[in-house]
PDB file of C-alpha atoms in Angstrom:
ATOM      1  CA  MET A   1      85.725 113.264  98.229  1.00 60.00           C
ATOM      2  CA  PHE A   2      82.451 114.900  97.336  1.00 62.00           C
ATOM      3  CA  ASP A   3      82.087 112.345  93.775  1.00 66.00           C
ATOM      4  CA  SER A   4      82.712 109.364  96.333  1.00 72.00           C
ATOM      5  CA  VAL A   5      80.410 110.636  98.415  1.00 73.00           C
ATOM      6  CA  PHE A   6      77.874 111.276  95.601  1.00 70.00           C
ATOM      7  CA  THR A   7      78.282 107.896  94.523  1.00 73.00           C
ATOM      8  CA  HIS A   8      77.953 106.034  97.920  1.00 73.00           C
ATOM      9  CA  LEU A   9      74.331 108.169  98.964  1.00 76.00           C
ATOM     10  CA  CYS A  10      71.201 106.899  97.827  1.00 77.00           C
ATOM     11  CA  GLN A  11      68.589 108.823  99.194  1.00 78.00           C
ATOM     12  CA  PRO A  12      67.823 111.107  96.144  1.00 78.00           C
ATOM     13  CA  GLN A  13      67.760 114.459  98.475  1.00 80.00           C
ATOM     14  CA  LYS A  14      70.920 113.593 100.090  1.00 82.00           C
ATOM     15  CA  ARG A  15      72.346 113.535  96.388  1.00 80.00           C
ATOM     16  CA  LEU A  16      71.359 116.482  94.929  1.00 80.00           C
ATOM     17  CA  PHE A  17      72.601 118.536  98.106  1.00 81.00           C
ATOM     18  CA  VAL A  18      76.279 116.594  97.411  1.00 81.00           C
ATOM     19  CA  LYS A  19      75.474 117.279  93.638  1.00 80.00           C
ATOM     20  CA  LYS A  20      75.475 121.153  94.475  1.00 82.00           C
ATOM     21  CA  VAL A  21      78.374 121.332  96.516  1.00 82.00           C
ATOM     22  CA  LEU A  22      79.997 119.391  93.786  1.00 80.00           C
ATOM     23  CA  ASP A  23      79.458 121.495  90.973  1.00 79.00           C
ATOM     24  CA  LEU A  24      80.330 124.480  92.960  1.00 82.00           C
ATOM     25  CA  VAL A  25      83.468 123.132  93.764  1.00 80.00           C
ATOM     26  CA  ILE A  26      84.187 122.375  90.100  1.00 75.00           C
ATOM     27  CA  LEU A  27      83.395 125.608  89.399  1.00 77.00           C
ATOM     28  CA  ARG A  28      85.563 127.409  91.904  1.00 79.00           C
ATOM     29  CA  GLY A  29      88.366 124.845  90.743  1.00 74.00           C
ATOM     30  CA  LEU A  30      87.779 126.512  86.628  1.00 72.00           C
ATOM     31  CA  GLU A  31      87.854 130.236  88.608  1.00 75.00           C
ATOM     32  CA  LEU A  32      91.057 129.223  89.885  1.00 73.00           C
ATOM     33  CA  ARG A  33      92.449 127.711  87.018  1.00 67.00           C
ATOM     34  CA  LYS A  34      90.693 130.241  84.399  1.00 65.00           C
ATOM     35  CA  PRO A  35      94.932 131.867  83.198  1.00 67.00           C
ATOM     36  CA  TYR A  36      95.784 127.760  82.644  1.00 64.00           C
ATOM     37  CA  ASP A  37      95.441 126.280  79.057  1.00 64.00           C
ATOM     38  CA  ILE A  38      92.490 123.851  78.514  1.00 60.00           C
ATOM     39  CA  SER A  39      94.963 120.977  78.371  1.00 61.00           C
ATOM     40  CA  ASN A  40      96.720 121.706  81.542  1.00 61.00           C
ATOM     41  CA  VAL A  41      93.384 122.067  83.409  1.00 59.00           C
ATOM     42  CA  GLY A  42      93.536 118.228  84.435  1.00 61.00           C
ATOM     43  CA  LEU A  43      89.687 117.837  86.120  1.00 63.00           C
ATOM     44  CA  PRO A  44      88.385 114.801  86.154  1.00 67.00           C
ATOM     45  CA  ILE A  45      84.757 114.402  85.070  1.00 71.00           C
ATOM     46  CA  PRO A  46      82.539 113.790  87.728  1.00 71.00           C
ATOM     47  CA  LYS A  47      80.445 110.210  87.919  1.00 72.00           C
ATOM     48  CA  HIS A  48      77.546 112.024  88.189  1.00 70.00           C
ATOM     49  CA  PHE A  49      77.772 113.985  85.111  1.00 72.00           C
ATOM     50  CA  ARG A  50      78.430 110.838  82.978  1.00 74.00           C
ATOM     51  CA  LEU A  51      75.146 109.189  83.854  1.00 73.00           C
ATOM     52  CA  GLU A  52      72.958 112.416  83.524  1.00 72.00           C
ATOM     53  CA  ARG A  53      74.556 112.782  80.264  1.00 75.00           C
ATOM     54  CA  GLU A  54      74.133 109.401  79.243  1.00 77.00           C
ATOM     55  CA  GLU A  55      70.499 109.724  77.978  1.00 76.00           C
ATOM     56  CA  CYS A  56      71.639 112.815  76.491  1.00 80.00           C
ATOM     57  CA  HIS A  57      74.296 110.856  74.456  1.00 79.00           C
ATOM     58  CA  LEU A  58      72.292 107.655  73.525  1.00 83.00           C
ATOM     59  CA  GLY A  59      69.734 110.456  72.355  1.00 83.00           C
ATOM     60  CA  ILE A  60      72.185 112.030  70.135  1.00 84.00           C
ATOM     61  CA  LEU A  61      73.605 108.516  68.649  1.00 84.00           C
ATOM     62  CA  ILE A  62      69.863 107.903  67.539  1.00 86.00           C
ATOM     63  CA  MET A  63      69.502 110.999  66.139  1.00 86.00           C
ATOM     64  CA  ILE A  64      72.162 110.760  63.829  1.00 85.00           C
ATOM     65  CA  GLN A  65      71.854 106.846  62.950  1.00 83.00           C
ATOM     66  CA  GLY A  66      67.719 108.087  62.094  1.00 81.00           C
ATOM     67  CA  VAL A  67      69.780 110.998  59.735  1.00 82.00           C
ATOM     68  CA  PHE A  68      72.047 108.348  58.233  1.00 79.00           C
ATOM     69  CA  ASP A  69      68.887 106.105  57.776  1.00 79.00           C
ATOM     70  CA  ASP A  70      67.269 108.912  55.887  1.00 75.00           C
ATOM     71  CA  ILE A  71      69.810 109.694  53.773  1.00 77.00           C
ATOM     72  CA  GLY A  72      70.683 105.958  52.337  1.00 68.00           C
ATOM     73  CA  ARG A  73      73.959 105.515  54.486  1.00 56.00           C
ATOM     74  CA  THR A  74      74.882 103.341  57.967  1.00 50.00           C
ATOM     75  CA  SER A  75      77.579 104.281  60.380  1.00 46.00           C
ATOM     76  CA  HIS A  76      81.054 103.245  60.002  1.00 49.00           C
ATOM     77  CA  GLN A  77      80.420 100.644  62.996  1.00 49.00           C
ATOM     78  CA  ASP A  78      78.020  98.625  60.689  1.00 50.00           C
ATOM     79  CA  ASP A  79      80.741  97.663  57.927  1.00 53.00           C
ATOM     80  CA  LEU A  80      82.414  96.108  60.698  1.00 57.00           C
ATOM     81  CA  ARG A  81      81.880  92.654  61.410  1.00 66.00           C
ATOM     82  CA  LEU A  82      80.190  92.300  65.042  1.00 74.00           C
ATOM     83  CA  MET A  83      81.940  89.464  66.897  1.00 75.00           C
ATOM     84  CA  SER A  84      79.891  87.033  69.353  1.00 79.00           C
ATOM     85  CA  LEU A  85      80.448  86.502  72.697  1.00 77.00           C
ATOM     86  CA  GLU A  86      81.961  82.800  72.408  1.00 79.00           C
ATOM     87  CA  GLU A  87      84.219  83.851  69.398  1.00 81.00           C
ATOM     88  CA  ALA A  88      85.474  86.730  71.647  1.00 82.00           C
ATOM     89  CA  VAL A  89      85.439  84.462  74.805  1.00 82.00           C
ATOM     90  CA  LYS A  90      87.833  81.718  72.506  1.00 82.00           C
ATOM     91  CA  LEU A  91      90.197  84.553  70.861  1.00 84.00           C
ATOM     92  CA  ILE A  92      90.902  86.115  74.372  1.00 86.00           C
ATOM     93  CA  GLN A  93      91.595  82.961  75.715  1.00 83.00           C
ATOM     94  CA  VAL A  94      93.900  81.615  73.268  1.00 84.00           C
ATOM     95  CA  HIS A  95      96.168  84.880  73.335  1.00 85.00           C
ATOM     96  CA  GLU A  96      95.819  84.580  77.330  1.00 85.00           C
ATOM     97  CA  ARG A  97      97.188  81.030  76.650  1.00 84.00           C
ATOM     98  CA  ALA A  98     100.155  81.915  74.550  1.00 85.00           C
ATOM     99  CA  ARG A  99     101.249  85.131  76.740  1.00 86.00           C
ATOM    100  CA  GLN A 100     101.152  82.833  80.099  1.00 85.00           C
ATOM    101  CA  GLY A 101     103.227  80.145  78.243  1.00 84.00           C
ATOM    102  CA  ARG A 102     105.784  83.227  77.263  1.00 85.00           C
ATOM    103  CA  VAL A 103     106.131  84.223  81.172  1.00 86.00           C
ATOM    104  CA  ARG A 104     106.122  81.185  82.187  1.00 86.00           C
ATOM    105  CA  ALA A 105     109.181  80.087  79.916  1.00 86.00           C
ATOM    106  CA  GLN A 106     111.197  83.119  80.713  1.00 87.00           C
ATOM    107  CA  LEU A 107     110.463  82.575  84.034  1.00 87.00           C
ATOM    108  CA  MET A 108     111.577  79.051  83.900  1.00 87.00           C
ATOM    109  CA  LEU A 109     114.914  80.101  82.404  1.00 86.00           C
ATOM    110  CA  GLN A 110     115.665  82.731  84.888  1.00 86.00           C
ATOM    111  CA  ILE A 111     115.103  80.565  87.393  1.00 87.00           C
ATOM    112  CA  ARG A 112     117.586  78.022  86.022  1.00 85.00           C
ATOM    113  CA  ARG A 113     119.933  80.505  85.436  1.00 84.00           C
ATOM    114  CA  LYS A 114     119.689  81.852  89.366  1.00 83.00           C
ATOM    115  CA  ALA A 115     120.300  78.354  90.307  1.00 81.00           C
ATOM    116  CA  GLU A 116     123.240  77.121  88.161  1.00 79.00           C
ATOM    117  CA  LYS A 117     124.844  80.529  88.779  1.00 76.00           C
ATOM    118  CA  SER A 118     124.155  79.800  92.785  1.00 73.00           C
ATOM    119  CA  LEU A 119     125.421  76.469  92.546  1.00 67.00           C
ATOM    120  CA  LYS A 120     128.776  76.977  91.038  1.00 62.00           C
ATOM    121  CA  PRO A 121     131.818  76.520  92.966  1.00 56.00           C
ATOM    122  CA  SER A 122     133.727  79.411  94.229  1.00 51.00           C
ATOM    123  CA  SER A 123     137.178  79.866  92.547  1.00 47.00           C
ATOM    124  CA  VAL A 124     138.397  82.040  95.954  1.00 45.00           C
ATOM    125  CA  ALA A 125     137.764  79.317  98.361  1.00 48.00           C
ATOM    126  CA  LYS A 126     136.327  75.887  98.893  1.00 52.00           C
ATOM    127  CA  GLN A 127     132.725  76.081 100.134  1.00 55.00           C
ATOM    128  CA  THR A 128     131.781  73.780 103.470  1.00 63.00           C
ATOM    129  CA  SER A 129     128.890  71.972 103.253  1.00 76.00           C
ATOM    130  CA  GLU A 130     127.324  74.171 105.763  1.00 77.00           C
ATOM    131  CA  GLU A 131     127.331  77.028 103.125  1.00 79.00           C
ATOM    132  CA  LYS A 132     126.653  75.025  99.870  1.00 82.00           C
ATOM    133  CA  ALA A 133     122.955  73.820 101.816  1.00 82.00           C
ATOM    134  CA  VAL A 134     122.390  77.456 102.473  1.00 81.00           C
ATOM    135  CA  LEU A 135     122.854  78.381  98.751  1.00 83.00           C
ATOM    136  CA  ARG A 136     120.882  75.078  97.671  1.00 86.00           C
ATOM    137  CA  ILE A 137     117.843  76.061 100.231  1.00 88.00           C
ATOM    138  CA  GLN A 138     117.948  79.389  98.608  1.00 86.00           C
ATOM    139  CA  ALA A 139     117.903  78.630  95.511  1.00 87.00           C
ATOM    140  CA  VAL A 140     115.009  75.906  96.377  1.00 89.00           C
ATOM    141  CA  TRP A 141     113.361  78.702  98.490  1.00 88.00           C
ATOM    142  CA  ARG A 142     113.401  81.552  95.562  1.00 87.00           C
ATOM    143  CA  SER A 143     112.286  79.133  92.894  1.00 88.00           C
ATOM    144  CA  PHE A 144     109.124  78.085  95.332  1.00 89.00           C
ATOM    145  CA  LYS A 145     108.227  81.865  95.476  1.00 88.00           C
ATOM    146  CA  VAL A 146     108.494  82.083  91.763  1.00 89.00           C
ATOM    147  CA  ARG A 147     106.296  79.265  91.023  1.00 89.00           C
ATOM    148  CA  LYS A 148     103.960  80.476  93.920  1.00 87.00           C
ATOM    149  CA  LEU A 149     103.572  83.672  91.888  1.00 87.00           C
ATOM    150  CA  VAL A 150     103.273  82.512  88.598  1.00 88.00           C
ATOM    151  CA  LYS A 151     100.932  80.441  89.938  1.00 84.00           C
ATOM    152  CA  ASP A 152      98.653  82.877  92.005  1.00 82.00           C
ATOM    153  CA  LEU A 153      98.834  85.516  88.494  1.00 83.00           C
ATOM    154  CA  ARG A 154      97.760  82.293  86.258  1.00 82.00           C
ATOM    155  CA  ASP A 155      94.478  81.580  88.727  1.00 78.00           C
ATOM    156  CA  SER A 156      93.435  84.871  88.991  1.00 77.00           C
ATOM    157  CA  GLU A 157      93.586  85.415  84.918  1.00 78.00           C
ATOM    158  CA  MET A 158      91.341  82.337  84.848  1.00 77.00           C
ATOM    159  CA  ILE A 159      89.231  83.455  86.971  1.00 71.00           C
ATOM    160  CA  PHE A 160      88.812  86.673  85.258  1.00 72.00           C
ATOM    161  CA  LEU A 161      88.593  85.043  81.991  1.00 73.00           C
ATOM    162  CA  GLY A 162      85.760  82.609  83.476  1.00 68.00           C
ATOM    163  CA  MET A 163      88.004  79.329  82.766  1.00 68.00           C
ATOM    164  CA  LYS A 164      87.858  78.922  86.725  1.00 65.00           C
ATOM    165  CA  LEU A 165      86.077  78.837  89.776  1.00 61.00           C
ATOM    166  CA  ILE A 166      86.457  81.424  92.200  1.00 58.00           C
ATOM    167  CA  GLU A 167      87.920  79.631  95.407  1.00 57.00           C
ATOM    168  CA  ASP A 168      90.120  82.103  97.258  1.00 56.00           C
ATOM    169  CA  TYR A 169      88.366  83.752 100.473  1.00 53.00           C
ATOM    170  CA  ASP A 170      89.965  87.553  99.290  1.00 61.00           C
ATOM    171  CA  LEU A 171      88.741  86.773  95.487  1.00 62.00           C
ATOM    172  CA  ILE A 172      85.045  85.914  96.728  1.00 67.00           C
ATOM    173  CA  TRP A 173      84.802  88.769  98.772  1.00 70.00           C
ATOM    174  CA  THR A 174      86.049  90.642  95.797  1.00 72.00           C
ATOM    175  CA  TRP A 175      83.195  89.437  93.563  1.00 72.00           C
ATOM    176  CA  LYS A 176      80.675  89.835  96.887  1.00 77.00           C
ATOM    177  CA  ALA A 177      82.188  93.560  96.707  1.00 77.00           C
ATOM    178  CA  GLU A 178      81.445  94.046  93.010  1.00 79.00           C
ATOM    179  CA  LYS A 179      77.889  92.609  93.117  1.00 82.00           C
ATOM    180  CA  ILE A 180      77.150  94.902  96.342  1.00 84.00           C
ATOM    181  CA  LEU A 181      78.209  97.739  93.808  1.00 80.00           C
ATOM    182  CA  VAL A 182      75.748  96.301  90.888  1.00 83.00           C
ATOM    183  CA  GLU A 183      72.832  96.453  93.489  1.00 85.00           C
ATOM    184  CA  ARG A 184      73.646 100.165  94.769  1.00 82.00           C
ATOM    185  CA  ASP A 185      73.713 101.628  91.126  1.00 81.00           C
ATOM    186  CA  SER A 186      70.387  99.460  90.887  1.00 83.00           C
ATOM    187  CA  LEU A 187      68.815 101.289  94.242  1.00 85.00           C
ATOM    188  CA  GLN A 188      70.179 104.224  93.509  1.00 81.00           C
ATOM    189  CA  LYS A 189      67.890 104.369  89.987  1.00 82.00           C
ATOM    190  CA  GLY A 190      65.159 103.253  91.734  1.00 85.00           C
ATOM    191  CA  GLU A 191      65.070 105.823  94.326  1.00 84.00           C
ATOM    192  CA  ALA A 192      65.413 108.234  91.551  1.00 82.00           C
ATOM    193  CA  VAL A 193      62.447 107.079  89.970  1.00 85.00           C
ATOM    194  CA  ARG A 194      60.861 106.784  92.591  1.00 87.00           C
ATOM    195  CA  SER A 195      61.594 110.655  94.027  1.00 85.00           C
ATOM    196  CA  GLN A 196      60.779 112.206  90.638  1.00 84.00           C
ATOM    197  CA  GLU A 197      57.239 110.044  90.510  1.00 88.00           C
ATOM    198  CA  ALA A 198      56.750 111.750  94.154  1.00 87.00           C
ATOM    199  CA  SER A 199      57.689 114.875  93.483  1.00 86.00           C
ATOM    200  CA  ALA A 200      55.228 114.882  90.357  1.00 86.00           C
ATOM    201  CA  LEU A 201      52.528 113.678  92.353  1.00 88.00           C
ATOM    202  CA  THR A 202      52.973 116.559  95.098  1.00 86.00           C
ATOM    203  CA  TYR A 203      52.889 118.935  92.467  1.00 84.00           C
ATOM    204  CA  GLU A 204      49.607 117.708  91.191  1.00 85.00           C
ATOM    205  CA  LYS A 205      48.009 117.560  94.546  1.00 83.00           C
ATOM    206  CA  ILE A 206      49.619 121.355  95.680  1.00 81.00           C
ATOM    207  CA  ILE A 207      47.976 122.436  92.148  1.00 80.00           C
ATOM    208  CA  ASN A 208      44.754 120.832  93.315  1.00 81.00           C
ATOM    209  CA  TYR A 209      44.139 122.318  96.526  1.00 80.00           C
ATOM    210  CA  GLU A 210      45.694 125.144  96.621  1.00 79.00           C
ATOM    211  CA  GLU A 211      44.521 126.160  92.606  1.00 78.00           C
ATOM    212  CA  GLN A 212      41.439 127.546  93.846  1.00 79.00           C
ATOM    213  CA  LYS A 213      42.574 129.554  96.447  1.00 81.00           C
ATOM    214  CA  MET A 214      45.245 131.183  94.741  1.00 81.00           C
ATOM    215  CA  LYS A 215      42.808 131.831  91.603  1.00 82.00           C
ATOM    216  CA  GLU A 216      40.941 134.164  94.144  1.00 84.00           C
ATOM    217  CA  TYR A 217      43.845 135.362  96.208  1.00 85.00           C
ATOM    218  CA  TYR A 218      45.592 136.994  92.965  1.00 84.00           C
ATOM    219  CA  GLU A 219      41.764 137.951  91.535  1.00 86.00           C
ATOM    220  CA  ASP A 220      41.243 139.941  95.012  1.00 87.00           C
ATOM    221  CA  ARG A 221      44.832 141.715  94.748  1.00 87.00           C
ATOM    222  CA  LEU A 222      44.160 142.521  90.781  1.00 87.00           C
ATOM    223  CA  ARG A 223      40.435 144.059  91.786  1.00 86.00           C
ATOM    224  CA  ASN A 224      41.519 146.174  94.698  1.00 85.00           C
ATOM    225  CA  TYR A 225      44.781 147.579  92.162  1.00 83.00           C
ATOM    226  CA  PHE A 226      42.265 148.595  89.551  1.00 84.00           C
ATOM    227  CA  LEU A 227      39.995 150.001  91.965  1.00 83.00           C
ATOM    228  CA  LYS A 228      42.734 152.061  93.980  1.00 80.00           C
ATOM    229  CA  TYR A 229      45.032 153.187  90.914  1.00 75.00           C
ATOM    230  CA  LEU A 230      42.091 153.245  88.245  1.00 65.00           C
TER     231      LEU A 230
END
């Protein structure tokens, strides 16, 4: 719950307060689960911890890469051929089309088997025309539902791969929600930077305005101490 609140807040002071509460909750959870093994603790890593450690993690990777460069070695990832975005999209599209074809073939086979089974005459008694009509309608309706489900799944996958434009109302709002999340993350980073700059500026102002007063105050305290006790 606190992790979700921290994720949605944009005001730096409120985020700092929620972060402290979240850290205390996690520490309390670790205290309660102290007798358990580390693999059984099962505490999720908060999002704010991953974001804070992202720059540190990147710095460690850069340092390791620098060490490899100094000793004349490269990381294992350099030996791998990097795939361009176009090649990756084409590869995903080919495999996705093949998978969709297999799924469609399997579903159509199941539909044909169900239709054949539903249209077989009963050996117990002769079916009336009304019963035959009901069975035929059920078979057609089931096949229609399956075809619609396959079409919806195919459209969603094609939209995800960028092979089809978003036309559905719900998918449009999903795309808008994702866009809002990206804008929120950008706003949070901007607010954090502005808060740090404001804190540094306030600190400098306090030092400039109060430095002389604080210096005189402590000089008087020291002078009185030496006169009184020495």
